[in-house]
Amino acid sequence: MIKTFKSQVLATTMILIAGIVSLMAISDPVFAQPTAQTIQPGAIATLLSFPGTRPSRLGVKEGHLTPCPTSPNCVSSQGVSSQGVSSQTIDDPDHDIAPLAYEGSATEAFDRLKLVLETFDNAEIVDSDDHYLYAEFTIPVFGFVDDVEFYLDEATAEIQVRSASRLGESDLGVNRKRVETIRALFDS
């Protein structure tokens, strides 16, 4: 709880600093003029990078991806909360999301998913095998990293998905939107 609060305070502070610098650039011509000491956008992104620590509990265990925490910054298609209660029996709209359904070859479906992920500039596939794929999505400017996992469940002809933010309490719906974008590209 304290770690999350500190992360939120740090993120808010960085947003305020970025806003002040932007205002200075608008109101003071000295800041707006390019000079030899102008900070390049890449340098700012490096200064404002909050990747967090890669979780050690990711992966598939007994046919399930890691459960979502109770915070609303995670979605999962497998419907099991971190307390081990199936959300199929309780209503959990904050975390529930449908898996990716496919028809035909499981191998072709998983290959198609990999091609979809490669279209995202901010995605890096970290681990992949015949039934599991783990990618990291980096949010531009601040460098927040979200962990996105996929599990090919051939028995149900579905690809289970979990997308979670590493830092913070709320993701402002980013993980859900990402999965729905991936679904739309996968289905097209």
CSV table of C-alpha atoms in Angstrom, one decimal:
chain,number,residue,atom,x,y,z
A,1,MET,CA,0.0,0.0,0.0
A,2,ILE,CA,2.8,2.4,0.9
A,3,LYS,CA,4.8,1.4,-2.1
A,4,THR,CA,1.8,2.1,-4.4
A,5,PHE,CA,1.2,5.5,-2.7
A,6,LYS,CA,4.9,6.4,-3.2
A,7,SER,CA,4.6,5.4,-6.9
A,8,GLN,CA,1.5,7.6,-7.3
A,9,VAL,CA,3.2,10.6,-5.6
A,10,LEU,CA,6.3,10.2,-7.7
A,11,ALA,CA,4.2,9.9,-10.9
A,12,THR,CA,2.1,13.0,-10.0
A,13,THR,CA,5.3,15.0,-9.2
A,14,MET,CA,6.8,14.1,-12.6
A,15,ILE,CA,3.6,15.1,-14.3
A,16,LEU,CA,3.7,18.5,-12.5
A,17,ILE,CA,7.3,19.0,-13.5
A,18,ALA,CA,6.6,18.2,-17.1
A,19,GLY,CA,3.7,20.7,-17.1
A,20,ILE,CA,5.8,23.4,-15.5
A,21,VAL,CA,8.5,22.9,-18.1
A,22,SER,CA,5.9,23.0,-20.9
A,23,LEU,CA,4.5,26.3,-19.5
A,24,MET,CA,8.0,27.8,-19.3
A,25,ALA,CA,8.6,26.9,-22.9
A,26,ILE,CA,5.4,28.7,-24.0
A,27,SER,CA,5.8,31.8,-21.8
A,28,ASP,CA,9.5,32.4,-22.0
A,29,PRO,CA,11.2,32.6,-25.4
A,30,VAL,CA,14.5,31.5,-23.9
A,31,PHE,CA,13.0,28.1,-23.2
A,32,ALA,CA,11.4,27.9,-26.6
A,33,GLN,CA,14.5,28.7,-28.6
A,34,PRO,CA,16.6,25.7,-29.7
A,35,THR,CA,20.1,25.9,-28.4
A,36,ALA,CA,23.0,23.5,-28.2
A,37,GLN,CA,21.7,22.6,-24.7
A,38,THR,CA,18.1,21.8,-25.9
A,39,ILE,CA,16.9,18.6,-24.2
A,40,GLN,CA,15.9,16.1,-26.8
A,41,PRO,CA,12.5,14.2,-26.4
A,42,GLY,CA,14.4,10.9,-26.0
A,43,ALA,CA,16.3,12.4,-23.0
A,44,ILE,CA,13.0,13.5,-21.4
A,45,ALA,CA,11.5,10.1,-21.9
A,46,THR,CA,14.6,8.5,-20.2
A,47,LEU,CA,14.3,10.9,-17.3
A,48,LEU,CA,10.6,10.1,-16.9
A,49,SER,CA,10.9,6.3,-17.1
A,50,PHE,CA,9.0,4.3,-14.5
A,51,PRO,CA,9.2,0.7,-15.7
A,52,GLY,CA,8.8,-0.9,-12.2
A,53,THR,CA,10.1,-4.4,-11.5
A,54,ARG,CA,9.2,-7.3,-13.8
A,55,PRO,CA,6.9,-9.6,-11.8
A,56,SER,CA,8.3,-13.0,-10.9
A,57,ARG,CA,4.9,-14.8,-10.7
A,58,LEU,CA,4.0,-14.6,-14.4
A,59,GLY,CA,3.2,-17.6,-16.5
A,60,VAL,CA,0.7,-20.5,-16.7
A,61,LYS,CA,0.2,-22.6,-13.6
A,62,GLU,CA,-2.3,-25.5,-13.8
A,63,GLY,CA,-3.9,-24.0,-16.9
A,64,HIS,CA,-4.3,-20.5,-15.5
A,65,LEU,CA,-2.5,-17.2,-15.9
A,66,THR,CA,-1.6,-15.3,-12.7
A,67,PRO,CA,-4.8,-13.9,-11.0
A,68,CYS,CA,-5.4,-10.1,-11.1
A,69,PRO,CA,-4.8,-8.2,-7.9
A,70,THR,CA,-7.7,-6.5,-6.3
A,71,SER,CA,-6.7,-3.1,-7.8
A,72,PRO,CA,-8.6,-2.1,-10.9
A,73,ASN,CA,-5.4,-1.9,-13.1
A,74,CYS,CA,-5.7,-5.5,-14.5
A,75,VAL,CA,-8.0,-7.5,-16.7
A,76,SER,CA,-8.1,-11.2,-17.2
A,77,SER,CA,-10.1,-13.6,-19.2
A,78,GLN,CA,-9.8,-16.5,-16.7
A,79,GLY,CA,-12.0,-15.0,-14.0
A,80,VAL,CA,-10.0,-15.9,-10.9
A,81,SER,CA,-9.2,-13.2,-8.4
A,82,SER,CA,-6.1,-13.1,-6.3
A,83,GLN,CA,-8.2,-14.6,-3.5
A,84,GLY,CA,-8.8,-17.7,-5.6
A,85,VAL,CA,-12.5,-17.1,-6.1
A,86,SER,CA,-13.8,-17.6,-9.6
A,87,SER,CA,-15.4,-14.4,-10.9
A,88,GLN,CA,-17.7,-16.7,-12.9
A,89,THR,CA,-19.6,-17.0,-9.7
A,90,ILE,CA,-19.2,-13.4,-8.6
A,91,ASP,CA,-19.7,-10.3,-10.8
A,92,ASP,CA,-16.3,-8.7,-11.3
A,93,PRO,CA,-16.6,-6.2,-14.2
A,94,ASP,CA,-13.4,-4.4,-13.2
A,95,HIS,CA,-11.3,-7.4,-14.0
A,96,ASP,CA,-13.3,-9.7,-16.4
A,97,ILE,CA,-12.6,-9.6,-20.1
A,98,ALA,CA,-13.4,-12.2,-22.8
A,99,PRO,CA,-10.7,-14.4,-24.2
A,100,LEU,CA,-9.7,-14.3,-27.8
A,101,ALA,CA,-11.7,-16.9,-29.7
A,102,TYR,CA,-10.4,-18.6,-32.8
A,103,GLU,CA,-11.4,-21.2,-35.4
A,104,GLY,CA,-9.2,-23.6,-37.2
A,105,SER,CA,-5.6,-24.3,-36.3
A,106,ALA,CA,-4.4,-23.3,-32.9
A,107,THR,CA,-0.8,-22.9,-34.2
A,108,GLU,CA,-2.1,-20.5,-36.9
A,109,ALA,CA,-4.1,-18.5,-34.4
A,110,PHE,CA,-1.1,-18.1,-32.0
A,111,ASP,CA,1.1,-17.1,-35.0
A,112,ARG,CA,-1.6,-14.5,-36.0
A,113,LEU,CA,-1.5,-13.2,-32.4
A,114,LYS,CA,2.3,-12.7,-32.6
A,115,LEU,CA,1.9,-10.8,-35.9
A,116,VAL,CA,-0.7,-8.6,-34.3
A,117,LEU,CA,1.6,-7.8,-31.3
A,118,GLU,CA,4.5,-7.0,-33.7
A,119,THR,CA,2.4,-4.1,-35.1
A,120,PHE,CA,2.6,-2.2,-31.8
A,121,ASP,CA,5.6,0.1,-31.6
A,122,ASN,CA,5.5,0.0,-27.8
A,123,ALA,CA,5.4,-3.8,-27.4
A,124,GLU,CA,8.2,-6.2,-26.9
A,125,ILE,CA,7.7,-9.9,-26.8
A,126,VAL,CA,9.8,-11.1,-23.9
A,127,ASP,CA,8.9,-14.8,-23.8
A,128,SER,CA,7.1,-17.1,-26.1
A,129,ASP,CA,6.6,-20.8,-26.7
A,130,ASP,CA,3.9,-23.0,-28.4
A,131,HIS,CA,1.2,-22.1,-25.7
A,132,TYR,CA,2.4,-19.0,-23.9
A,133,LEU,CA,3.4,-15.5,-24.8
A,134,TYR,CA,4.5,-12.7,-22.6
A,135,ALA,CA,4.9,-9.1,-23.8
A,136,GLU,CA,5.7,-5.8,-22.2
A,137,PHE,CA,4.0,-2.7,-23.4
A,138,THR,CA,5.7,0.6,-22.5
A,139,ILE,CA,3.5,3.7,-22.2
A,140,PRO,CA,5.1,6.6,-24.1
A,141,VAL,CA,6.6,9.6,-22.2
A,142,PHE,CA,6.5,8.2,-18.7
A,143,GLY,CA,7.8,4.8,-19.5
A,144,PHE,CA,5.2,2.8,-17.4
A,145,VAL,CA,5.3,-0.9,-18.3
A,146,ASP,CA,2.3,-3.1,-18.5
A,147,ASP,CA,2.7,-6.9,-18.5
A,148,VAL,CA,0.5,-8.7,-21.0
A,149,GLU,CA,0.2,-12.5,-21.1
A,150,PHE,CA,-1.5,-14.9,-23.5
A,151,TYR,CA,-2.2,-18.6,-23.0
A,152,LEU,CA,-3.3,-20.8,-25.9
A,153,ASP,CA,-6.1,-23.0,-24.5
A,154,GLU,CA,-6.6,-25.6,-27.3
A,155,ALA,CA,-9.3,-27.4,-25.4
A,156,THR,CA,-11.6,-24.4,-25.6
A,157,ALA,CA,-10.3,-22.9,-28.9
A,158,GLU,CA,-9.5,-19.7,-27.0
A,159,ILE,CA,-6.5,-17.6,-26.2
A,160,GLN,CA,-6.7,-16.6,-22.6
A,161,VAL,CA,-5.3,-13.1,-21.8
A,162,ARG,CA,-4.2,-11.1,-18.8
A,163,SER,CA,-3.0,-7.4,-19.0
A,164,ALA,CA,-1.8,-5.6,-15.9
A,165,SER,CA,-0.1,-2.4,-14.9
A,166,ARG,CA,3.0,-2.8,-12.8
A,167,LEU,CA,2.7,0.5,-11.0
A,168,GLY,CA,-0.2,2.5,-9.6
A,169,GLU,CA,-3.8,1.8,-8.6
A,170,SER,CA,-5.7,2.8,-11.7
A,171,ASP,CA,-4.8,2.4,-15.3
A,172,LEU,CA,-7.6,4.7,-16.6
A,173,GLY,CA,-8.9,1.7,-18.7
A,174,VAL,CA,-5.7,1.3,-20.7
A,175,ASN,CA,-5.3,-2.5,-20.2
A,176,ARG,CA,-8.9,-3.2,-21.2
A,177,LYS,CA,-8.6,-0.9,-24.3
A,178,ARG,CA,-5.4,-2.6,-25.3
A,179,VAL,CA,-6.9,-6.1,-25.1
A,180,GLU,CA,-9.9,-4.9,-27.1
A,181,THR,CA,-7.6,-3.4,-29.7
A,182,ILE,CA,-5.6,-6.6,-29.9
A,183,ARG,CA,-8.9,-8.5,-30.3
A,184,ALA,CA,-10.1,-6.3,-33.1
A,185,LEU,CA,-6.8,-6.7,-35.0
A,186,PHE,CA,-6.8,-10.5,-34.3
A,187,ASP,CA,-10.3,-10.9,-35.6
A,188,SER,CA,-9.8,-8.8,-38.7
